[in-house]
mmCIF file of C-alpha atoms in Angstrom:
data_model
loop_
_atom_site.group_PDB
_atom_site.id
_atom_site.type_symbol
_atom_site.label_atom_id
_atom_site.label_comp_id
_atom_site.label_asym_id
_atom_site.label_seq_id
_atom_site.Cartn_x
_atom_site.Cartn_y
_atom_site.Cartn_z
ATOM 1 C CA UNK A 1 43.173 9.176 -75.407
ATOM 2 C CA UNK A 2 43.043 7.074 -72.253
ATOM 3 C CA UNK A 3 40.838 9.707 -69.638
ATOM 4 C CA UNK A 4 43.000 8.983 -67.152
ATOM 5 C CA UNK A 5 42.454 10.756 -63.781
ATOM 6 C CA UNK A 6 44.869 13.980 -63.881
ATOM 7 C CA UNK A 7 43.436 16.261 -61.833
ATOM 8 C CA UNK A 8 41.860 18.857 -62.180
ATOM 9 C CA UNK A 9 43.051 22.621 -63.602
ATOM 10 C CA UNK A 10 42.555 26.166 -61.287
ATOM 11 C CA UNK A 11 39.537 26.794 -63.370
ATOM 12 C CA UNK A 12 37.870 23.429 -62.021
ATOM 13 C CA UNK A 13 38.188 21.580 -65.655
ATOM 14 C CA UNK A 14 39.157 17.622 -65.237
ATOM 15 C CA UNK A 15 42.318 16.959 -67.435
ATOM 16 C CA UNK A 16 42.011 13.564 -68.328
ATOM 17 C CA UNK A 17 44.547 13.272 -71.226
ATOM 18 C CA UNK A 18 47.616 14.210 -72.944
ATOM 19 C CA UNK A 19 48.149 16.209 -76.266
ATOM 20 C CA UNK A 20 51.018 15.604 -78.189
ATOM 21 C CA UNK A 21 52.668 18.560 -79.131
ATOM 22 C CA UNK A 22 52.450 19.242 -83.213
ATOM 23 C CA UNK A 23 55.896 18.408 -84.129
ATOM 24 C CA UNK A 24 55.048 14.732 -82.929
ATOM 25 C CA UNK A 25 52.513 14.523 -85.874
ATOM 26 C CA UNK A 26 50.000 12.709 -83.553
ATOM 27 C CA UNK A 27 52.268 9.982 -82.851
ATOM 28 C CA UNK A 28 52.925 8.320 -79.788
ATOM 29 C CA UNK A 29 55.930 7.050 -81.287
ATOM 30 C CA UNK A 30 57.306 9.494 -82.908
ATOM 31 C CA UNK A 31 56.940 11.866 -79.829
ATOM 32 C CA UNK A 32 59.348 9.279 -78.261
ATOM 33 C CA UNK A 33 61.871 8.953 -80.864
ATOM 34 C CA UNK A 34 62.432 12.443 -80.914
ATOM 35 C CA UNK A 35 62.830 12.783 -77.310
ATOM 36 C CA UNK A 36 65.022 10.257 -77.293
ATOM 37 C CA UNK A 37 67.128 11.506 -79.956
ATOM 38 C CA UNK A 38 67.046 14.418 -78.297
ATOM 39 C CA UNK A 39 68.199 13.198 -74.834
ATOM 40 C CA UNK A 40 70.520 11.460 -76.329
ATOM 41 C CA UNK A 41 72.211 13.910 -78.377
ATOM 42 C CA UNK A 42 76.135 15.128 -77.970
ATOM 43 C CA UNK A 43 74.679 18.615 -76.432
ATOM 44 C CA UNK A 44 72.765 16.895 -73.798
ATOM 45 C CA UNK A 45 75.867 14.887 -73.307
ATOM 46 C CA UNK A 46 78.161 17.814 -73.161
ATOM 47 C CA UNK A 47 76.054 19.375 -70.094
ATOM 48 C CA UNK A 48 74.462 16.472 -68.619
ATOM 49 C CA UNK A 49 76.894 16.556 -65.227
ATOM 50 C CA UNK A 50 76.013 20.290 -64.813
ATOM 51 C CA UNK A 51 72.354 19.363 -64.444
ATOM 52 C CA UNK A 52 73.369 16.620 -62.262
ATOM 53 C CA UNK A 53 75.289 18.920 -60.244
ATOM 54 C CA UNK A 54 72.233 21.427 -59.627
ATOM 55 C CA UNK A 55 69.694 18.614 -59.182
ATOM 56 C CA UNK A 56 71.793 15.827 -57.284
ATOM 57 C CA UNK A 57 75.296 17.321 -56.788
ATOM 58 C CA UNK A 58 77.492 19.888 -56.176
ATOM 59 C CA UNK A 59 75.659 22.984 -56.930
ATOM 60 C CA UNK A 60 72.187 22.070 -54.761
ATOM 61 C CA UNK A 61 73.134 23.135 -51.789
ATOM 62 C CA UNK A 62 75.345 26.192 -49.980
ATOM 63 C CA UNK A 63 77.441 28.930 -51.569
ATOM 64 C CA UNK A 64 77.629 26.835 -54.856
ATOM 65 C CA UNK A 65 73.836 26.544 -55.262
ATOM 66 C CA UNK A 66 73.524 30.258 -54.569
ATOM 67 C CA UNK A 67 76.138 31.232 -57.264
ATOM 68 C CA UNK A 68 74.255 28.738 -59.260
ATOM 69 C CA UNK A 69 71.325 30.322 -58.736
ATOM 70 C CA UNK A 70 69.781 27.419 -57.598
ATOM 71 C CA UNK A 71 68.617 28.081 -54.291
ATOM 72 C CA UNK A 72 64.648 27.009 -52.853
ATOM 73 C CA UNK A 73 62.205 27.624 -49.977
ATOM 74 C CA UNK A 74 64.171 25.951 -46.557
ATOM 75 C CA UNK A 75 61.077 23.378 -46.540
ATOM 76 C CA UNK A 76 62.451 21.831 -49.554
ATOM 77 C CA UNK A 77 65.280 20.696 -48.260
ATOM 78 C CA UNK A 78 65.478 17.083 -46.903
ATOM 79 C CA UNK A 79 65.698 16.891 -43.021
ATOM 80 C CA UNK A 80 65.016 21.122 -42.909
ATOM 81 C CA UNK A 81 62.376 19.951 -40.373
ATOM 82 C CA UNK A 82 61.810 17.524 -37.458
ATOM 83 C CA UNK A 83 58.133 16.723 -38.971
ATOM 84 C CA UNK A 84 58.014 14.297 -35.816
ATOM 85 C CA UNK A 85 58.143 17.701 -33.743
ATOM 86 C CA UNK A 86 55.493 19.445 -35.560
ATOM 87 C CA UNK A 87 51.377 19.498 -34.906
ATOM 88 C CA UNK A 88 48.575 20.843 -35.529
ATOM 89 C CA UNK A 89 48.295 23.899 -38.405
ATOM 90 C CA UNK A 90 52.022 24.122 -37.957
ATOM 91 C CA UNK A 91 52.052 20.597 -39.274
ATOM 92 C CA UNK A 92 49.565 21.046 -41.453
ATOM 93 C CA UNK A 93 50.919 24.158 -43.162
ATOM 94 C CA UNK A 94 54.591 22.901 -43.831
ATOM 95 C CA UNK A 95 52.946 19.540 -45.208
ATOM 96 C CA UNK A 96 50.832 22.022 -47.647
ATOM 97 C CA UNK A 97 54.209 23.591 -48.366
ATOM 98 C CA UNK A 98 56.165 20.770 -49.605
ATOM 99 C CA UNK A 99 52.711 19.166 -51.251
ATOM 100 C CA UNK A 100 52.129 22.086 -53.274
ATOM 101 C CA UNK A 101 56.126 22.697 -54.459
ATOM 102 C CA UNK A 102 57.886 19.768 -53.840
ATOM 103 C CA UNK A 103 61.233 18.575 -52.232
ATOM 104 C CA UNK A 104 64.227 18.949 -53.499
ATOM 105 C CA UNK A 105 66.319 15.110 -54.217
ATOM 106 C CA UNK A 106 68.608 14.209 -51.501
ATOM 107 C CA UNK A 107 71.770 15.379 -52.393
ATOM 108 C CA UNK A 108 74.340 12.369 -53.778
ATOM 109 C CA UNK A 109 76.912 13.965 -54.519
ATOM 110 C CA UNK A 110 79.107 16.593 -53.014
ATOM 111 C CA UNK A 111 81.938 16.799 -55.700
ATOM 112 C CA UNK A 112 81.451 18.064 -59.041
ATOM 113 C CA UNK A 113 80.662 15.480 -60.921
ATOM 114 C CA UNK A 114 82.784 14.649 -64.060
ATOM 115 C CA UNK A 115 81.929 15.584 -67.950
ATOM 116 C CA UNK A 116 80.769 12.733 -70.080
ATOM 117 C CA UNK A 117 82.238 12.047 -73.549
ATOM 118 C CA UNK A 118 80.177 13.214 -76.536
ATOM 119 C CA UNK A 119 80.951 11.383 -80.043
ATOM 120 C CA UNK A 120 81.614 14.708 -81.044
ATOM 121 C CA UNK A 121 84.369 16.083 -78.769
ATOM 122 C CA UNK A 122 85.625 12.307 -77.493
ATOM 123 C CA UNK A 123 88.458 14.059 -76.143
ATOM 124 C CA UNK A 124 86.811 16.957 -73.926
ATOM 125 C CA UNK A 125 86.834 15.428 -71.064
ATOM 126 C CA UNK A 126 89.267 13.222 -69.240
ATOM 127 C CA UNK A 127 88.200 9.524 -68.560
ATOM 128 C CA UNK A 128 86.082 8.674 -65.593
ATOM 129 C CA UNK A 129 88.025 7.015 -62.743
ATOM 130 C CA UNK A 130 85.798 3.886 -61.299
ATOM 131 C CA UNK A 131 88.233 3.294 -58.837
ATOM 132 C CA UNK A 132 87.868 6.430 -56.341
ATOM 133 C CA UNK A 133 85.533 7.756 -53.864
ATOM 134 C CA UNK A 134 85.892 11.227 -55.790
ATOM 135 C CA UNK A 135 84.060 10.502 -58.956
ATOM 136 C CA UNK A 136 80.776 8.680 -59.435
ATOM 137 C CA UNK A 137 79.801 7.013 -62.728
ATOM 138 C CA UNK A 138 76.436 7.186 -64.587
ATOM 139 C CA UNK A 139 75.088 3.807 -63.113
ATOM 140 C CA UNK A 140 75.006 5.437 -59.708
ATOM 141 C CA UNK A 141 72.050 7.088 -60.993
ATOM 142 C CA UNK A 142 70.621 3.631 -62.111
ATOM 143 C CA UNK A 143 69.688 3.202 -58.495
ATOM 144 C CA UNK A 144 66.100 4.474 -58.946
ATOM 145 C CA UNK A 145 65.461 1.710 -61.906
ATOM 146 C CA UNK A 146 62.074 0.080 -61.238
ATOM 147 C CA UNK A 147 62.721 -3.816 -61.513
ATOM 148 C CA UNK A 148 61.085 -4.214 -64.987
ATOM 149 C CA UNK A 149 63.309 -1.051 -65.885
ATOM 150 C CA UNK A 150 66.275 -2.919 -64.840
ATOM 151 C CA UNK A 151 65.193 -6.449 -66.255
ATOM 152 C CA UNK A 152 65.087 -4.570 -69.555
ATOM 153 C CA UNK A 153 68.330 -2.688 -68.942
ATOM 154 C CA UNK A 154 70.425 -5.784 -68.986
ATOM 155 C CA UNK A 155 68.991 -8.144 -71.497
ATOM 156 C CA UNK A 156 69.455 -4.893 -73.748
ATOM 157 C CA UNK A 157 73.108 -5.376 -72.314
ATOM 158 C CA UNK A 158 73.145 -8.966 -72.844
ATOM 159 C CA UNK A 159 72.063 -8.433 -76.642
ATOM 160 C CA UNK A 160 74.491 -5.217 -77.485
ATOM 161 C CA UNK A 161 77.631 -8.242 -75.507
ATOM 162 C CA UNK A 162 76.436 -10.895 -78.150
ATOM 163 C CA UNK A 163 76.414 -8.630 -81.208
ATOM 164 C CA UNK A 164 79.867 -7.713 -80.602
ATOM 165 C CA UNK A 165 80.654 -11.120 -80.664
ATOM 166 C CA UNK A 166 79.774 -11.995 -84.029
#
């Protein structure tokens, strides 16, 4: 394990590393493959816009979100408060607030967005149109790469272009 610094539990005890769960037999590795397997799989595919509609889209906000079931605390919402206008313990208490349970993502998008096509049902969906405001595609989401995310990202690309080739 690596002890890194990971806070501490309610009952004062440092956590300082990670356990893989069992089915990873004790392997870094392995614990990665399977997630990605996993992430990548057709059922993930087949409901990955309707988690990007509650988190990012859609569904995270108004009469959608609440027939969603996917409402949280007012605080949570970007721009809910003027922090600018706040002092004091009011400050202090609605800093506490989103410290201790987060904010919720700026919202992207306010359409649904559109189903992906699983290798299993390539015809479920209709294609995504690149060419309207309406409908975003996946590398939207690519915005939050890191740079050595994105350096990686395309010399993959570059690779998978020249394969094809041959």
């Amino acid at each position: 394990t690596n002890q890194l610094e990971l806070g501490t539990r309610q009952n004062g005890e440092a956590c300082g590393a990670v356990s893989l769960p069992p089915w990873a037999q004790g392997s870094a590795a392995e614990f990665i493959r399977m997630n990605r397997e996993a992430l990548e799989s057709d059922w993930v595919s087949d409901r990955l816009h309707a988690w990007i509609d509650l988190v990012f889209g859609a569904t995270q906000r108004g009469k959608a979100a609440e027939k969603a079931n996917n409402l949280f605390h007012y605080l949570s919402y970007e721009g809910a408060v003027d922090m600018g206008t706040l002092a004091g313990s009011e400050r202090a208490a609605v800093e506490a607030q989103i410290r201790e349970f987060g904010q919720v993502p700026r919202q992207l998008f306010t359409a649904p967005h559109p189903p992906r096509r699983s290798r299993s049902s390539p015809h479920s969906s209709p294609p995504i149109e690149t060419n309207t405001q309406r409908t975003v595609s996946y590398t939207h989401l690519r915005a939050h790469e890191t740079p050595e995310h994105l350096v990686c990202r395309l010399l993959l690309e570059k690779k998978k272009k020249k394969e094809h080739r041959v």
